[in-house]
Amino acid sequence: MFEWTARINLVKSVADALSYMHHDCLPPIVHRDISSKNILLDLELVAYISDFGTARILKPDSSNWTSFAGTFGYTAPEFAYTMEVNEKCDVYSFGVSASEVIMGKHPGDLLISILSSTTSTAIDTPLRDVLDQRLSPPKDQVAEKVMFVVKLAFSCLQTKPQCRPTMQQVSQELSIPKVPLPFTFDKVALEQLVSHA
């Protein structure tokens, strides 16, 4: 079984790869199709991003408009009406993928209800109820890390692209020691992990 620590490391590997593509490549590369089908694992369960057929190189002195590319359910909502390629599209897709890794399935309707309304009853849902039920609940430091990954994933899913972090920020956040969150795993509700910017 794919344990919690391996899942946390997978999320970090993907964040590191996207940070490299967005911030260390000149010009930057936007993948445009980050989804579970395009994340490959080696024998040590290190994640690699694959399928660059829809990727675009961002050209600083030109418009970066394009036709639709990506996988439904992972694509940033603004892409449907702007068709502008930028790094924030990958950030959103990363948030969906990271949530999927922790939940053990695509977050689907849960994300829609959480991110669309602060009055949703889904917000009151305990975190433990949306985690992958095939595993025992995480404990101690692993539980802290799982909560942190969920909080970071939800920050990537902000409706407004400018409110999402950069992949460099995400990668750095996943690399530094965590300050304990002000709530315990058994009592945390999704509302406490969702920031409404």
mmCIF file of C-alpha atoms in Angstrom:
data_model
loop_
_atom_site.group_PDB
_atom_site.id
_atom_site.type_symbol
_atom_site.label_atom_id
_atom_site.label_comp_id
_atom_site.label_asym_id
_atom_site.label_seq_id
_atom_site.Cartn_x
_atom_site.Cartn_y
_atom_site.Cartn_z
ATOM 1 C CA MET A 1 0.000 0.000 0.000
ATOM 2 C CA PHE A 2 1.135 3.523 -0.804
ATOM 3 C CA GLU A 3 1.717 4.888 2.727
ATOM 4 C CA TRP A 4 1.340 8.500 3.915
ATOM 5 C CA THR A 5 5.046 9.350 3.885
ATOM 6 C CA ALA A 6 5.424 8.095 0.309
ATOM 7 C CA ARG A 7 2.422 10.213 -0.718
ATOM 8 C CA ILE A 8 3.883 13.316 0.924
ATOM 9 C CA ASN A 9 7.182 12.682 -0.882
ATOM 10 C CA LEU A 10 5.345 12.230 -4.198
ATOM 11 C CA VAL A 11 3.636 15.613 -3.769
ATOM 12 C CA LYS A 12 7.004 17.211 -2.978
ATOM 13 C CA SER A 13 8.652 15.619 -6.054
ATOM 14 C CA VAL A 14 5.954 17.025 -8.340
ATOM 15 C CA ALA A 15 6.191 20.459 -6.687
ATOM 16 C CA ASP A 16 9.983 20.455 -7.149
ATOM 17 C CA ALA A 17 9.676 19.510 -10.830
ATOM 18 C CA LEU A 18 7.098 22.214 -11.534
ATOM 19 C CA SER A 19 9.149 24.783 -9.632
ATOM 20 C CA TYR A 20 12.129 23.914 -11.828
ATOM 21 C CA MET A 21 10.062 24.232 -15.018
ATOM 22 C CA HIS A 22 8.497 27.555 -13.998
ATOM 23 C CA HIS A 23 11.432 29.262 -12.273
ATOM 24 C CA ASP A 24 14.724 27.680 -13.342
ATOM 25 C CA CYS A 25 14.157 27.132 -17.066
ATOM 26 C CA LEU A 26 14.717 30.093 -19.365
ATOM 27 C CA PRO A 27 12.250 30.694 -20.836
ATOM 28 C CA PRO A 28 9.801 29.094 -18.373
ATOM 29 C CA ILE A 29 7.844 25.979 -19.364
ATOM 30 C CA VAL A 30 4.155 25.498 -18.544
ATOM 31 C CA HIS A 31 3.048 21.871 -18.741
ATOM 32 C CA ARG A 32 -0.729 22.510 -19.161
ATOM 33 C CA ASP A 33 -1.741 18.924 -18.319
ATOM 34 C CA ILE A 34 -0.673 18.080 -14.774
ATOM 35 C CA SER A 35 -2.868 15.152 -13.750
ATOM 36 C CA SER A 36 -2.477 11.718 -12.211
ATOM 37 C CA LYS A 37 -2.054 10.138 -15.654
ATOM 38 C CA ASN A 38 1.024 12.310 -16.305
ATOM 39 C CA ILE A 39 2.850 11.587 -13.053
ATOM 40 C CA LEU A 40 5.119 8.549 -13.229
ATOM 41 C CA LEU A 41 6.805 6.802 -10.293
ATOM 42 C CA ASP A 42 10.145 5.031 -10.234
ATOM 43 C CA LEU A 43 10.934 1.998 -8.057
ATOM 44 C CA GLU A 44 11.708 4.265 -5.085
ATOM 45 C CA LEU A 45 8.318 6.014 -5.565
ATOM 46 C CA VAL A 46 9.924 9.268 -6.706
ATOM 47 C CA ALA A 47 7.545 11.155 -8.991
ATOM 48 C CA TYR A 48 8.366 12.421 -12.482
ATOM 49 C CA ILE A 49 6.237 14.550 -14.771
ATOM 50 C CA SER A 50 5.609 13.057 -18.213
ATOM 51 C CA ASP A 51 3.858 13.872 -21.502
ATOM 52 C CA PHE A 52 5.074 17.287 -22.585
ATOM 53 C CA GLY A 53 2.998 17.211 -25.778
ATOM 54 C CA THR A 54 0.811 20.099 -24.608
ATOM 55 C CA ALA A 55 3.582 22.043 -22.836
ATOM 56 C CA ARG A 56 4.280 25.626 -23.849
ATOM 57 C CA ILE A 57 7.365 27.747 -23.506
ATOM 58 C CA LEU A 58 6.398 31.159 -22.175
ATOM 59 C CA LYS A 59 7.715 33.928 -24.366
ATOM 60 C CA PRO A 60 8.046 37.160 -22.396
ATOM 61 C CA ASP A 61 7.535 39.531 -25.345
ATOM 62 C CA SER A 62 4.489 37.869 -26.879
ATOM 63 C CA SER A 63 0.982 36.869 -25.939
ATOM 64 C CA ASN A 64 0.636 33.374 -24.567
ATOM 65 C CA TRP A 65 -2.828 32.531 -25.855
ATOM 66 C CA THR A 66 -3.646 29.014 -26.958
ATOM 67 C CA SER A 67 -6.403 26.524 -27.596
ATOM 68 C CA PHE A 68 -7.672 24.302 -24.779
ATOM 69 C CA ALA A 69 -5.319 21.591 -23.595
ATOM 70 C CA GLY A 70 -5.372 19.552 -20.439
ATOM 71 C CA THR A 71 -7.517 17.044 -18.618
ATOM 72 C CA PHE A 72 -11.010 17.989 -17.467
ATOM 73 C CA GLY A 73 -11.202 18.016 -13.691
ATOM 74 C CA TYR A 74 -7.603 19.243 -13.385
ATOM 75 C CA THR A 75 -7.699 22.375 -15.546
ATOM 76 C CA ALA A 76 -7.830 25.809 -13.915
ATOM 77 C CA PRO A 77 -11.327 27.319 -14.191
ATOM 78 C CA GLU A 78 -10.108 30.596 -15.727
ATOM 79 C CA PHE A 79 -8.486 28.757 -18.641
ATOM 80 C CA ALA A 80 -11.940 27.963 -20.047
ATOM 81 C CA TYR A 81 -12.645 31.620 -20.762
ATOM 82 C CA THR A 82 -9.228 33.311 -21.063
ATOM 83 C CA MET A 83 -7.235 30.635 -22.952
ATOM 84 C CA GLU A 84 -4.123 32.380 -21.612
ATOM 85 C CA VAL A 85 -1.252 30.077 -20.715
ATOM 86 C CA ASN A 86 0.599 30.935 -17.518
ATOM 87 C CA GLU A 87 2.171 29.199 -14.558
ATOM 88 C CA LYS A 88 -0.942 29.620 -12.393
ATOM 89 C CA CYS A 89 -2.749 27.050 -14.577
ATOM 90 C CA ASP A 90 -0.178 24.419 -13.548
ATOM 91 C CA VAL A 91 -0.446 25.546 -9.913
ATOM 92 C CA TYR A 92 -4.186 24.821 -9.939
ATOM 93 C CA SER A 93 -3.657 21.408 -11.580
ATOM 94 C CA PHE A 94 -1.000 20.633 -8.976
ATOM 95 C CA GLY A 95 -3.533 21.443 -6.221
ATOM 96 C CA VAL A 96 -6.042 18.984 -7.678
ATOM 97 C CA SER A 97 -3.360 16.294 -8.101
ATOM 98 C CA ALA A 98 -1.979 16.784 -4.570
ATOM 99 C CA SER A 99 -5.518 16.520 -3.152
ATOM 100 C CA GLU A 100 -6.048 13.340 -5.146
ATOM 101 C CA VAL A 101 -2.852 11.785 -3.775
ATOM 102 C CA ILE A 102 -3.941 12.434 -0.190
ATOM 103 C CA MET A 103 -7.610 11.525 -0.688
ATOM 104 C CA GLY A 104 -6.936 8.425 -2.776
ATOM 105 C CA LYS A 105 -9.359 9.579 -5.476
ATOM 106 C CA HIS A 106 -10.120 12.670 -7.535
ATOM 107 C CA PRO A 107 -11.598 15.288 -5.158
ATOM 108 C CA GLY A 108 -14.367 16.160 -7.655
ATOM 109 C CA ASP A 109 -17.516 17.632 -6.165
ATOM 110 C CA LEU A 110 -15.857 18.115 -2.788
ATOM 111 C CA LEU A 111 -13.555 20.759 -4.265
ATOM 112 C CA ILE A 112 -16.406 22.533 -5.974
ATOM 113 C CA SER A 113 -18.421 22.736 -2.766
ATOM 114 C CA ILE A 114 -15.465 23.742 -0.600
ATOM 115 C CA LEU A 115 -14.032 26.382 -2.887
ATOM 116 C CA SER A 116 -17.280 27.918 -4.114
ATOM 117 C CA SER A 117 -18.970 28.773 -0.836
ATOM 118 C CA THR A 118 -17.994 29.456 2.729
ATOM 119 C CA THR A 119 -21.442 28.314 3.830
ATOM 120 C CA SER A 120 -21.156 24.864 2.322
ATOM 121 C CA THR A 121 -21.755 21.945 4.647
ATOM 122 C CA ALA A 122 -18.729 20.249 3.058
ATOM 123 C CA ILE A 123 -16.536 22.737 4.900
ATOM 124 C CA ASP A 124 -17.621 21.225 8.224
ATOM 125 C CA THR A 125 -16.433 17.803 7.074
ATOM 126 C CA PRO A 126 -13.636 16.413 9.258
ATOM 127 C CA LEU A 127 -10.367 16.016 7.353
ATOM 128 C CA ARG A 128 -10.110 12.373 8.457
ATOM 129 C CA ASP A 129 -13.343 11.631 6.539
ATOM 130 C CA VAL A 130 -11.925 12.737 3.171
ATOM 131 C CA LEU A 131 -8.505 11.103 3.483
ATOM 132 C CA ASP A 132 -7.872 7.792 1.725
ATOM 133 C CA GLN A 133 -9.849 5.352 3.885
ATOM 134 C CA ARG A 134 -7.728 2.389 2.747
ATOM 135 C CA LEU A 135 -4.967 3.567 5.107
ATOM 136 C CA SER A 136 -4.973 3.949 8.853
ATOM 137 C CA PRO A 137 -5.239 7.607 9.835
ATOM 138 C CA PRO A 138 -1.837 9.312 9.997
ATOM 139 C CA LYS A 139 -0.351 9.960 13.428
ATOM 140 C CA ASP A 140 1.955 12.485 15.073
ATOM 141 C CA GLN A 141 4.388 14.235 12.694
ATOM 142 C CA VAL A 142 2.993 12.415 9.662
ATOM 143 C CA ALA A 143 -0.489 13.728 10.517
ATOM 144 C CA GLU A 144 0.961 17.259 10.755
ATOM 145 C CA LYS A 145 2.540 16.853 7.315
ATOM 146 C CA VAL A 146 -0.671 15.498 5.783
ATOM 147 C CA MET A 147 -2.626 18.472 7.159
ATOM 148 C CA PHE A 148 0.026 20.815 5.790
ATOM 149 C CA VAL A 149 -0.097 19.197 2.322
ATOM 150 C CA VAL A 150 -3.903 19.519 2.251
ATOM 151 C CA LYS A 151 -3.711 23.172 3.340
ATOM 152 C CA LEU A 152 -1.072 23.883 0.661
ATOM 153 C CA ALA A 153 -3.065 22.001 -2.008
ATOM 154 C CA PHE A 154 -6.177 24.042 -1.198
ATOM 155 C CA SER A 155 -4.152 27.273 -1.446
ATOM 156 C CA CYS A 156 -3.276 26.234 -5.014
ATOM 157 C CA LEU A 157 -6.989 25.904 -5.810
ATOM 158 C CA GLN A 158 -7.930 29.518 -5.169
ATOM 159 C CA THR A 159 -10.498 30.757 -7.693
ATOM 160 C CA LYS A 160 -8.457 33.891 -8.406
ATOM 161 C CA PRO A 161 -5.152 32.911 -10.062
ATOM 162 C CA GLN A 162 -3.286 35.809 -8.445
ATOM 163 C CA CYS A 163 -4.177 34.388 -5.005
ATOM 164 C CA ARG A 164 -2.464 31.066 -5.730
ATOM 165 C CA PRO A 165 1.141 30.616 -4.601
ATOM 166 C CA THR A 166 3.924 30.064 -7.115
ATOM 167 C CA MET A 167 5.321 26.561 -7.489
ATOM 168 C CA GLN A 168 8.602 27.892 -6.116
ATOM 169 C CA GLN A 169 6.773 28.936 -2.930
ATOM 170 C CA VAL A 170 5.031 25.546 -2.750
ATOM 171 C CA SER A 171 8.309 23.674 -3.236
ATOM 172 C CA GLN A 172 10.034 25.757 -0.556
ATOM 173 C CA GLU A 173 7.132 25.295 1.872
ATOM 174 C CA LEU A 174 7.329 21.524 1.436
ATOM 175 C CA SER A 175 11.105 21.598 2.041
ATOM 176 C CA ILE A 176 11.240 23.491 5.326
ATOM 177 C CA PRO A 177 10.454 22.076 8.762
ATOM 178 C CA LYS A 178 6.805 22.602 9.614
ATOM 179 C CA VAL A 179 5.521 24.789 12.386
ATOM 180 C CA PRO A 180 2.768 22.778 14.069
ATOM 181 C CA LEU A 181 -0.680 23.827 12.941
ATOM 182 C CA PRO A 182 -2.882 25.278 15.695
ATOM 183 C CA PHE A 183 -5.293 22.334 15.666
ATOM 184 C CA THR A 184 -5.075 18.579 16.165
ATOM 185 C CA PHE A 185 -5.650 16.045 13.420
ATOM 186 C CA ASP A 186 -8.629 14.358 15.093
ATOM 187 C CA LYS A 187 -10.486 17.654 15.397
ATOM 188 C CA VAL A 188 -9.535 19.488 12.204
ATOM 189 C CA ALA A 189 -12.313 20.277 9.718
ATOM 190 C CA LEU A 190 -11.687 21.182 6.101
ATOM 191 C CA GLU A 191 -12.755 24.749 6.863
ATOM 192 C CA GLN A 192 -9.588 25.200 8.927
ATOM 193 C CA LEU A 193 -7.411 24.241 5.953
ATOM 194 C CA VAL A 194 -9.158 26.321 3.298
ATOM 195 C CA SER A 195 -8.144 29.948 2.937
ATOM 196 C CA HIS A 196 -10.741 32.120 1.222
ATOM 197 C CA ALA A 197 -8.782 34.881 -0.469
#
